[in-house]
Amino acid sequence: MSESPFVRPAGFSAWHGGTVSEAQRLGGLVSVFARDLRRGLLRTLLWLAFALPALGVTVYAVARFQITAFAVPAAEEAAFALQTLGLVFGINAAWALLLQAGLVAPTLARDLRFGALLLYFSRPVRRRHYLFGRVIAGTLLASAGVGLPLLGLALVLLVGLGLQPGGAGPLAASWLFWPVVFAAVTVASLVAALLSTVVGLAGSVLARSPGRVPLYYGVLVLGSVGMSWVGQLIWGRNSYARSVDLHHGLSAAWTLLTRWVDTASTPDFVLLDAAAGLGLWALLALVSWLLLDRFMKDPPLGRGRS
Amino acid sequence: MAVLDGVHKAFAESTALRGITVAIPAGVVGLLGPNGAGKSTLFRLLLGLDNADTGTVEVLGWPMPESAMEARAEIGFMPEDDSLFPGLNGIEQVVHAARLCGLNHTDAFARAHEMLDLVGLSEARYRAASGFSLGMRQRLRLAMALAHGPRLVFLDEPTAGLDPPGRAEMLALIAEVGRAGTSVLLSTHVLGDVEEVCDHVVLLSRGQTGFVGPMSRFRAGSGHRAVRPSGVPGVPPAATGAHHVVDLVGDVAAVAAALRAAQVPVDIDGDRIRIQLTEGDPTPLWRAAADAGAGIRNFRLEQEGMAEAFVRHLRLDDPTRKAGGA
């Protein structure tokens, strides 16, 4: 028992228990980062981000089915399903960008402001693991925001089209089609979320202030949309100026993955347009990763004070 | 617990450490030095956050920064900055800190509860840490540094900004940690903190070590046995090489002259003289007083204050002063 009135009766004792592996520590890091993302003042926004698209999808699906479901010729049902999913993917991509700008992108800047990087790196945490943890948590959140409502819609379409007796076209009814649709939704959501997360975190490095990161991200995305519109005004709607639109480009992976079915509505122009949009995102993400990697080699941890 | 050998570290604008060689012992060690002395840079090197330009750094037997991951698992660090993990409440902060050091989720929670009890934050454990007072945040950071049961803890200005009760509480906690066998390296500007809890002192000045040794040797005279005032028959014991203060009644000048004749260095200040007994034998003083017909009212060992000792060690380390004195 301590002699001091300030020290609690139990006193201090050393810890002699075991420790977990480095991979498990990375898992713990991701879980804390992911929990952090759905907390605080932005919790409401987060739930809105899930609830509103889900509501939109439901309303859209119900309306669309009531009006047109049985009017779609059997041969076009596959294309119809993919077009519907693609349309909602575009809407959800906008939500994903909002999530990124408001929640994911400022996390690194918040750690900088709170001095948390020093707390991480003075413990046995590799700098690259910290970065991986942030990217994985952000990707999981954003891909859930994009993909979960879409998977729900795909399920509705499967029930409405694929499982209706005699109502499905040859492709939509094939055993391969629907699993591939679910896989495509998942992969396209993850690609969109991963690319936008990496770019968003780089915004943290550039802005350094959590309040300014959404602004930087917004300027980047809206700037690209504006440039795309100007380009389309000059060169026409079906010009490659569309590829500059980062919101449009976020759906590119979906377009590329589903083109093999939706040949009627995706001519080569659309394919190339999507490839260019995805390429632009990939380039931005690569530059962002290099920026993050360089930043992590010597992050500001209060050096110079004594 | 840590060894630095010829460590030199320079930044673009300044040189923080100038080839220092020091073995920091186990126990509670105070790291002292004025602003710009290189204390924070030393911490960064000990944590493996920076590479030394030249020289080697070893902490708990691990070469740094090559084995930083292994070493950091056995090190706790409480930074000077008001650093916390954003968005977490009190117990989550400690759990997260423990998990980063390798504890599993269950153990981390159990340990976090223990540590929050220790630092007196058990009532506030589920409150958002961002709403804690400065003193609470300091105690929380200490709990975070201790959560994984480190062998060595670095504390950077743990009492900065605390009120007197908060400071006393923090020092009591640090002393408790030291008593439990965990080594502590305590960096502070508050000399009283070091005096209160530290066994050893490392003083940095302009990137070099000004003093390394036990607390008892830091202050001149503090390593000597206290001497009772005279008034008892016979000659009292005195301390070898130490300065003594003597209050006299009678002809002070005559006593001083007799002492000087006996090769004893003397400074006079009114009725008080200050003598240095190189052999530790005060007999010449008693003889001189008897010959001059003076009485000795008080005879005591002169003990230096922490502040004076701090300044003296800094001056000893000051090359400009040495040059000026030559």
XYZ file of C-alpha atoms in Angstrom:
632
model
C 0.000 0.000 0.000
C 1.240 3.457 -0.880
C 2.305 5.967 1.724
C 1.010 8.860 -0.330
C -2.577 10.043 0.069
C -2.637 10.673 -3.672
C -1.882 7.163 -4.848
C -4.854 4.832 -4.882
C -4.767 1.874 -2.513
C -4.239 -0.699 -5.250
C -0.978 1.043 -6.198
C 0.929 0.458 -9.409
C 1.881 -2.971 -10.570
C 3.729 -4.029 -13.666
C 2.060 -6.023 -16.419
C 3.417 -9.471 -17.131
C 0.806 -10.832 -19.542
C 1.250 -11.841 -23.163
C 0.930 -9.748 -26.267
C -0.723 -10.284 -29.637
C 0.934 -10.420 -33.045
C 1.653 -7.399 -35.200
C -1.089 -8.406 -37.662
C -3.626 -8.500 -34.824
C -2.444 -5.072 -33.703
C -3.125 -3.790 -37.230
C -6.603 -5.291 -36.945
C -7.109 -3.446 -33.668
C -5.941 -0.242 -35.309
C -8.473 -0.661 -38.122
C -11.291 -1.382 -35.673
C -10.555 1.761 -33.672
C -10.283 3.853 -36.812
C -13.542 2.429 -38.146
C -15.293 3.082 -34.819
C -13.884 6.576 -34.767
C -15.469 7.226 -38.153
C -18.976 6.553 -36.963
C -18.700 8.634 -33.834
C -19.077 12.121 -32.560
C -20.942 14.954 -34.129
C -20.856 13.396 -37.552
C -22.762 10.317 -36.421
C -25.996 11.830 -37.624
C -24.523 12.562 -41.017
C -23.264 9.015 -41.189
C -26.665 7.516 -40.554
C -28.152 9.883 -43.071
C -25.548 8.731 -45.525
C -26.830 5.189 -45.193
C -30.486 5.908 -44.612
C -31.132 8.352 -47.439
C -29.679 6.229 -50.244
C -31.505 3.206 -48.868
C -34.736 5.181 -48.819
C -34.049 6.483 -52.315
C -33.310 3.025 -53.597
C -36.493 1.625 -52.096
C -38.690 4.369 -53.504
C -37.005 4.143 -56.865
C -37.210 0.384 -57.026
C -40.839 0.246 -55.998
C -41.824 2.963 -58.462
C -39.775 1.508 -61.252
C -41.105 -1.969 -60.748
C -44.691 -0.909 -60.543
C -44.433 1.067 -63.707
C -42.039 -0.791 -65.894
C -40.996 -4.108 -64.500
C -43.428 -6.171 -66.442
C -43.060 -4.003 -69.494
C -39.422 -4.903 -69.943
C -39.025 -7.483 -72.656
C -37.416 -10.638 -71.367
C -34.403 -10.197 -73.609
C -33.663 -6.771 -72.111
C -34.088 -7.608 -68.463
C -30.386 -8.071 -67.843
C -29.583 -4.720 -69.404
C -32.437 -3.150 -67.459
C -31.119 -4.543 -64.172
C -27.616 -3.306 -64.851
C -28.788 0.126 -65.968
C -30.857 0.477 -62.825
C -27.953 -0.538 -60.635
C -25.620 1.761 -62.571
C -27.959 4.701 -62.077
C -28.118 4.116 -58.328
C -24.367 3.532 -58.239
C -23.933 7.067 -59.553
C -26.212 8.455 -56.843
C -24.402 6.510 -54.156
C -21.032 7.612 -55.488
C -22.067 11.171 -54.681
C -22.868 10.047 -51.125
C -19.523 8.310 -50.947
C -17.780 11.521 -51.897
C -19.689 13.361 -49.173
C -18.685 10.682 -46.673
C -15.097 10.951 -47.741
C -15.007 14.718 -47.555
C -16.819 14.993 -44.231
C -15.637 11.961 -42.319
C -12.741 10.009 -43.738
C -10.471 12.611 -45.304
C -10.066 14.813 -42.177
C -9.044 11.922 -39.891
C -5.329 12.285 -40.488
C -5.522 16.046 -40.051
C -7.418 15.484 -36.781
C -4.664 13.208 -35.555
C -2.177 15.913 -36.417
C -4.166 18.544 -34.553
C -4.612 16.371 -31.457
C -0.965 15.307 -31.450
C -2.083 11.703 -31.816
C 0.599 10.855 -34.369
C 3.193 11.190 -31.630
C 1.121 8.850 -29.455
C 0.974 6.291 -32.250
C 4.579 6.437 -33.358
C 6.062 6.459 -29.875
C 4.412 3.047 -29.501
C 5.200 -0.079 -31.518
C 3.151 1.051 -34.510
C 4.742 1.122 -37.939
C 3.990 4.279 -39.881
C 2.850 2.292 -42.883
C 0.522 0.264 -40.668
C -1.045 3.475 -39.432
C -1.598 4.508 -43.035
C -2.961 1.092 -44.010
C -5.296 1.229 -41.024
C -6.666 4.600 -42.063
C -7.094 3.520 -45.689
C -8.763 0.221 -44.791
C -11.170 1.843 -42.323
C -12.086 4.598 -44.791
C -12.495 2.112 -47.629
C -14.741 -0.138 -45.569
C -16.955 2.756 -44.547
C -17.265 4.305 -48.000
C -17.719 0.982 -49.774
C -20.473 0.093 -47.308
C -22.136 3.430 -48.063
C -22.013 2.738 -51.794
C -22.360 -1.006 -51.937
C -24.824 -2.077 -49.257
C -27.839 -0.240 -50.712
C -26.842 -1.525 -54.144
C -26.654 -5.094 -52.934
C -30.135 -4.616 -51.499
C -31.362 -3.291 -54.816
C -29.694 -6.162 -56.668
C -31.560 -8.515 -54.388
C -34.825 -6.769 -55.207
C -34.052 -7.047 -58.908
C -33.169 -10.691 -58.544
C -36.474 -11.366 -56.868
C -38.378 -9.206 -59.342
C -36.729 -10.419 -62.519
C -34.464 -13.372 -62.111
C -36.798 -15.471 -60.003
C -40.070 -14.635 -61.736
C -41.366 -17.710 -63.530
C -40.893 -17.240 -67.219
C -40.103 -13.580 -66.728
C -36.365 -13.649 -67.108
C -34.394 -13.372 -70.269
C -31.795 -15.964 -71.103
C -28.900 -14.011 -69.596
C -30.656 -12.726 -66.511
C -31.878 -16.230 -65.785
C -28.482 -17.842 -66.161
C -26.851 -19.127 -63.026
C -23.808 -16.964 -63.687
C -25.466 -13.578 -64.114
C -26.653 -12.730 -60.606
C -23.580 -13.856 -58.689
C -21.498 -11.775 -61.070
C -23.784 -8.788 -60.465
C -23.298 -9.101 -56.706
C -19.555 -9.496 -57.147
C -19.418 -6.523 -59.526
C -21.285 -4.343 -57.031
C -18.843 -5.346 -54.310
C -15.702 -4.890 -56.381
C -16.824 -1.598 -57.942
C -17.797 -0.229 -54.533
C -14.442 -1.218 -53.036
C -12.517 0.279 -55.959
C -14.447 3.552 -55.734
C -14.051 3.686 -51.956
C -10.357 2.800 -51.990
C -9.416 5.397 -54.596
C -11.480 8.160 -53.017
C -10.129 7.311 -49.533
C -6.493 7.554 -50.574
C -7.117 10.854 -52.333
C -9.070 12.138 -49.325
C -6.331 11.275 -46.838
C -3.819 13.087 -49.012
C -6.099 16.101 -48.590
C -5.372 15.856 -44.866
C -1.661 16.084 -45.549
C -2.098 19.104 -47.790
C -4.609 20.986 -45.659
C -3.287 19.950 -42.196
C -6.473 21.393 -40.687
C -9.496 19.084 -40.276
C -11.806 21.988 -41.029
C -10.179 22.725 -44.363
C -9.924 19.167 -45.683
C -13.584 18.920 -46.815
C -13.101 22.238 -48.574
C -10.045 20.950 -50.447
C -11.849 17.750 -51.345
C -14.956 19.639 -52.416
C -12.964 22.024 -54.579
C -11.214 19.077 -56.259
C -14.425 17.177 -57.020
C -16.626 20.143 -57.891
C -13.777 21.643 -59.913
C -13.545 18.467 -61.952
C -17.321 18.394 -62.446
C -17.276 22.027 -63.542
C -14.413 21.420 -65.967
C -16.236 18.428 -67.361
C -19.389 20.425 -67.940
C -17.511 23.196 -69.646
C -15.788 20.610 -71.835
C -19.095 18.974 -72.670
C -20.559 22.350 -73.600
C -17.690 22.894 -75.997
C -17.162 19.402 -77.437
C -20.565 17.896 -76.900
C -22.195 15.625 -74.353
C -20.663 12.457 -75.732
C -17.085 13.683 -75.629
C -14.210 12.520 -73.508
C -14.589 15.676 -71.430
C -16.898 13.521 -69.318
C -13.890 11.555 -68.125
C -12.608 14.564 -66.194
C -15.689 14.424 -63.941
C -14.459 12.707 -60.765
C -17.974 11.904 -59.601
C -18.693 10.253 -62.928
C -15.338 8.475 -62.787
C -16.163 6.887 -59.459
C -18.703 4.680 -61.257
C -16.156 3.704 -63.914
C -15.276 0.371 -62.364
C -18.954 -0.612 -62.429
C -19.245 0.365 -66.088
C -16.155 -1.615 -67.029
C -17.229 -4.680 -65.064
C -20.736 -4.807 -66.501
C -20.056 -3.901 -70.119
C -19.904 -7.543 -71.105
C -23.686 -7.723 -70.539
C -24.882 -4.229 -71.228
C -23.553 -4.037 -74.759
C -26.625 -2.263 -76.092
C -26.111 0.854 -74.036
C -22.366 0.847 -73.613
C -20.657 1.436 -76.905
C -16.894 1.725 -77.103
C -17.074 5.404 -76.285
C -18.577 4.612 -72.889
C -15.966 1.954 -72.291
C -13.109 4.310 -73.100
C -14.751 7.112 -71.161
C -14.986 4.852 -68.091
C -11.413 3.664 -68.523
C -10.220 7.254 -68.718
C -12.252 8.195 -65.615
C -10.867 5.256 -63.689
C -7.389 6.091 -64.933
C -7.749 9.648 -63.670
C -8.779 8.385 -60.232
C -5.965 5.847 -60.241
C -3.463 8.543 -61.141
C -4.777 10.821 -58.394
C -4.647 7.953 -55.925
C -1.096 7.075 -56.926
C 0.091 10.657 -56.485
C -1.807 10.812 -53.191
C -0.217 7.605 -51.950
C 3.249 8.899 -52.792
C 2.413 12.106 -50.929
C 1.165 10.156 -47.908
C 4.167 7.856 -47.980
C 6.541 10.792 -48.075
C 4.645 12.538 -45.296
C 4.811 9.433 -43.118
C 8.584 9.267 -43.411
C 8.897 12.456 -41.379
C 5.541 13.539 -39.972
C 5.434 16.589 -37.718
C 5.783 15.241 -34.190
C 6.827 18.422 -32.436
C 10.480 18.290 -33.409
C 12.522 21.378 -32.604
C 11.141 21.978 -29.126
C 13.417 21.271 -26.244
C 18.590 1.556 -18.899
C 19.840 3.688 -21.805
C 23.271 4.311 -23.229
C 24.249 7.016 -25.691
C 27.733 6.884 -27.162
C 29.092 9.872 -29.057
C 25.642 10.905 -30.220
C 25.508 13.945 -32.450
C 22.273 15.302 -33.871
C 21.926 18.460 -35.912
C 18.930 20.032 -37.642
C 18.957 22.562 -40.427
C 18.957 25.531 -38.063
C 20.710 24.205 -35.003
C 22.729 21.452 -33.400
C 20.703 19.704 -30.719
C 23.198 17.165 -29.361
C 26.961 17.490 -29.621
C 28.523 14.069 -29.352
C 27.131 13.184 -25.956
C 28.161 10.008 -24.203
C 26.072 9.086 -21.218
C 24.781 5.977 -19.462
C 21.384 6.719 -17.956
C 20.982 4.474 -14.923
C 17.896 2.576 -13.804
C 15.650 4.167 -11.198
C 13.928 7.535 -11.282
C 16.183 9.851 -13.250
C 15.652 13.561 -13.721
C 16.523 15.045 -17.092
C 17.284 18.710 -16.589
C 18.359 21.457 -18.921
C 17.410 24.904 -20.081
C 15.308 25.470 -23.204
C 17.213 24.340 -26.268
C 19.452 21.990 -24.303
C 18.376 19.013 -26.405
C 16.017 17.204 -24.027
C 13.227 16.662 -26.565
C 15.727 15.541 -29.191
C 17.144 13.087 -26.667
C 13.658 11.675 -26.078
C 13.106 11.318 -29.816
C 16.371 9.427 -30.197
C 15.589 7.204 -27.225
C 12.188 6.405 -28.754
C 13.713 5.719 -32.159
C 11.730 8.519 -33.768
C 14.911 10.042 -35.180
C 18.300 8.798 -36.299
C 21.458 10.162 -34.722
C 23.845 11.738 -37.215
C 26.728 9.912 -35.543
C 27.039 7.697 -32.503
C 24.900 4.910 -31.125
C 21.803 4.790 -28.936
C 20.773 1.754 -26.920
C 17.623 1.504 -24.802
C 16.955 -1.495 -22.550
C 19.588 -3.324 -24.557
C 17.892 -2.613 -27.903
C 19.882 -0.657 -30.516
C 17.869 2.333 -31.707
C 16.289 2.993 -34.076
C 16.936 -0.467 -35.617
C 15.010 -2.268 -32.870
C 12.594 0.556 -32.140
C 9.515 -1.653 -32.417
C 10.807 -4.118 -29.832
C 12.056 -1.378 -27.530
C 8.857 0.673 -27.714
C 6.861 -2.338 -26.561
C 8.770 -2.013 -23.277
C 8.715 1.781 -23.114
C 5.950 4.095 -21.966
C 5.938 7.690 -23.152
C 4.007 10.660 -21.859
C 4.586 13.575 -24.228
C 4.755 17.180 -23.179
C 2.176 18.140 -25.803
C -1.480 17.996 -24.901
C -1.834 14.884 -27.048
C -4.797 12.514 -27.011
C -6.465 10.169 -29.472
C -9.348 12.206 -30.897
C -12.908 11.113 -30.333
C -12.316 8.587 -27.549
C -13.477 8.665 -23.940
C -11.208 8.150 -20.941
C -11.128 4.385 -20.837
C -10.985 4.020 -24.617
C -7.871 6.195 -24.655
C -6.088 3.839 -22.276
C -7.427 0.696 -23.958
C -6.297 1.950 -27.355
C -2.852 2.828 -25.987
C -2.536 -0.640 -24.436
C -3.721 -2.412 -27.582
C -1.230 -0.518 -29.707
C 1.436 -2.018 -27.463
C 0.155 -5.529 -28.050
C -2.347 -6.294 -25.274
C -5.435 -8.136 -26.422
C -8.834 -6.491 -26.063
C -9.789 -8.172 -22.773
C -6.439 -7.587 -21.079
C -6.344 -4.006 -22.347
C -9.720 -3.272 -20.744
C -8.749 -4.846 -17.432
C -5.476 -2.993 -17.385
C -7.131 0.296 -18.379
C -9.497 0.067 -15.424
C -6.538 -0.558 -13.102
C -4.583 2.377 -14.455
C -7.524 4.758 -14.289
C -8.051 3.729 -10.675
C -4.378 4.361 -10.020
C -4.430 7.888 -11.402
C -7.778 8.706 -9.817
C -9.872 8.906 -12.971
C -12.185 5.990 -12.316
C -15.190 8.291 -11.996
C -14.479 9.976 -15.303
C -13.587 6.928 -17.352
C -16.649 7.078 -19.607
C -16.506 10.823 -20.175
C -15.111 12.254 -23.404
C -11.432 12.901 -22.780
C -11.628 16.163 -24.696
C -13.712 17.545 -21.823
C -11.119 16.705 -19.153
C -9.310 19.452 -17.258
C -5.566 19.854 -17.841
C -4.742 17.960 -14.662
C -7.058 15.120 -15.629
C -5.563 14.956 -19.106
C -2.060 14.782 -17.628
C -3.108 11.922 -15.377
C -4.845 10.223 -18.300
C -1.663 10.445 -20.364
C 0.265 8.912 -17.475
C -2.248 6.049 -17.351
C -1.818 5.604 -21.116
C 1.959 5.501 -20.736
C 1.736 2.859 -18.012
C -1.067 0.705 -19.410
C 1.104 -1.943 -21.046
C 3.366 -2.286 -18.011
C 6.542 -0.811 -19.484
C 9.976 -1.404 -17.968
C 10.909 2.184 -18.677
C 8.759 5.333 -18.807
C 9.683 8.637 -20.397
C 7.779 11.552 -18.885
C 8.137 14.877 -20.663
C 7.130 17.762 -18.379
C 4.434 15.790 -16.522
C 3.729 18.607 -14.063
C 3.592 21.420 -16.614
C 0.557 23.607 -16.051
C -0.607 21.783 -12.930
C -1.704 23.551 -9.769
C 0.125 22.659 -6.512
C -2.232 19.808 -5.500
C -2.151 18.441 -9.046
C 1.640 18.606 -9.065
C 1.866 16.852 -5.703
C -0.466 14.156 -6.973
C 1.520 13.640 -10.162
C 4.818 13.423 -8.259
C 3.318 10.923 -5.839
C 2.253 8.788 -8.794
C 5.700 8.985 -10.364
C 7.316 8.015 -7.060
C 4.885 5.100 -6.799
C 5.822 3.911 -10.286
C 9.501 4.150 -9.395
C 8.968 2.182 -6.185
C 7.260 -0.577 -8.182
C 10.526 -1.126 -10.075
C 9.743 0.710 -13.305
C 12.527 3.033 -14.405
C 11.496 6.601 -15.088
C 13.223 9.316 -17.103
C 11.591 12.553 -16.025
C 12.211 15.666 -18.096
C 11.198 18.859 -16.372
C 12.026 22.508 -15.821
C 10.792 22.330 -12.245
C 13.860 21.620 -10.135
C 11.712 20.825 -7.119
C 10.134 17.914 -9.020
C 13.528 16.362 -9.598
C 14.593 16.956 -6.022
C 11.420 15.336 -4.760
C 11.305 12.105 -6.730
C 14.586 11.473 -8.539
C 17.513 9.295 -7.518
C 19.775 10.460 -10.330
C 20.171 13.567 -12.440
C 21.227 14.026 -16.048
C 21.751 17.664 -16.908
C 21.956 18.737 -20.529
C 23.360 22.035 -21.587
C 23.805 23.144 -25.181
C 23.604 19.581 -26.406
C 26.163 18.214 -23.957
C 25.971 16.598 -20.563
C 26.631 19.091 -17.775
C 26.179 16.623 -14.955
C 25.410 12.926 -14.671
C 25.216 11.337 -11.273
C 23.218 10.654 -8.168
C 20.971 13.331 -6.761
C 23.132 13.444 -3.624
C 26.066 14.713 -5.675
C 24.144 17.233 -7.747
C 24.030 19.850 -5.001
C 27.348 20.795 -3.421
C 27.322 19.676 0.206
C 24.228 17.578 -0.103
C 26.317 14.421 -0.135
C 27.866 15.223 3.212
C 26.564 14.326 6.609
C 24.849 17.233 8.332
C 26.899 18.718 11.145
C 25.367 19.692 14.476
C 25.837 23.273 15.585
C 28.701 23.645 18.000
C 28.157 24.268 21.662
C 29.014 20.788 22.692
C 32.436 20.075 24.198
C 35.132 19.018 21.763
C 35.453 19.450 18.040
C 32.437 18.422 15.948
C 32.781 16.328 12.834
C 32.956 18.143 9.517
C 32.762 17.166 5.887
C 35.834 16.703 3.717
C 36.126 19.208 0.893
C 32.807 20.863 1.706
C 32.140 24.476 2.499
C 31.050 25.372 6.022
C 29.431 28.479 7.368
C 30.610 29.782 10.747
C 28.897 32.518 12.746
C 31.407 34.161 15.112
C 31.289 36.386 18.142
C 34.452 38.526 18.560
C 37.322 39.471 16.278
C 36.305 37.923 12.979
C 39.279 39.371 11.077
C 41.757 37.803 13.498
C 40.094 34.398 13.158
C 40.169 34.690 9.359
C 43.841 35.664 9.378
C 44.704 32.696 11.588
C 42.783 30.342 9.292
C 44.518 31.696 6.211
C 47.828 31.179 7.959
C 46.737 27.551 8.429
C 46.047 27.266 4.651
C 42.244 27.225 5.098
C 40.357 29.217 2.356
C 38.140 31.860 4.019
C 35.485 34.348 2.824
C 34.268 36.991 5.304
C 30.695 38.302 5.383
C 30.188 40.445 8.512
C 30.182 38.193 11.557
C 29.987 35.162 9.313
C 32.849 33.378 7.617
C 32.728 30.671 4.982
C 35.521 28.126 5.039
C 36.412 25.074 3.005
C 37.776 22.169 4.997
C 39.826 20.207 2.484
C 40.746 17.548 5.024
C 37.372 17.524 6.781
C 39.040 18.514 10.044
C 37.667 21.672 11.705
C 40.413 21.775 14.357
C 42.144 24.797 12.734
C 38.908 26.755 13.145
C 38.626 25.938 16.828
C 42.292 26.767 17.332
C 42.012 30.073 15.462
C 38.911 31.078 17.418
C 40.596 30.246 20.712
C 43.734 32.193 19.786
C 41.667 35.253 18.747
C 39.419 35.036 21.791
C 36.332 34.647 19.605
C 33.323 32.447 20.186
C 31.698 30.120 17.645
C 27.961 30.696 17.682
C 27.056 28.386 14.826
C 28.957 25.943 12.641
C 27.177 24.187 9.847
C 27.649 22.550 6.506
C 26.770 24.827 3.613
C 24.250 23.139 1.355
C 23.547 24.428 -2.116
C 19.986 24.932 -3.332
C 18.758 23.115 -6.444
C 18.605 26.347 -8.413
C 22.177 27.290 -7.475
C 23.399 23.802 -8.299
C 21.590 23.936 -11.648
C 23.188 27.261 -12.542
C 26.598 26.144 -11.295
C 26.536 23.015 -13.452
C 25.416 25.042 -16.433
C 28.263 27.496 -15.889
C 30.779 24.708 -15.495
C 29.597 23.517 -18.849
C 29.759 26.968 -20.438
C 32.803 27.121 -22.740
C 32.601 30.911 -23.012
C 32.879 31.203 -19.240
C 35.849 28.839 -19.186
C 37.537 30.885 -21.872
C 36.780 34.073 -20.026
C 38.099 32.691 -16.785
C 41.362 31.471 -18.265
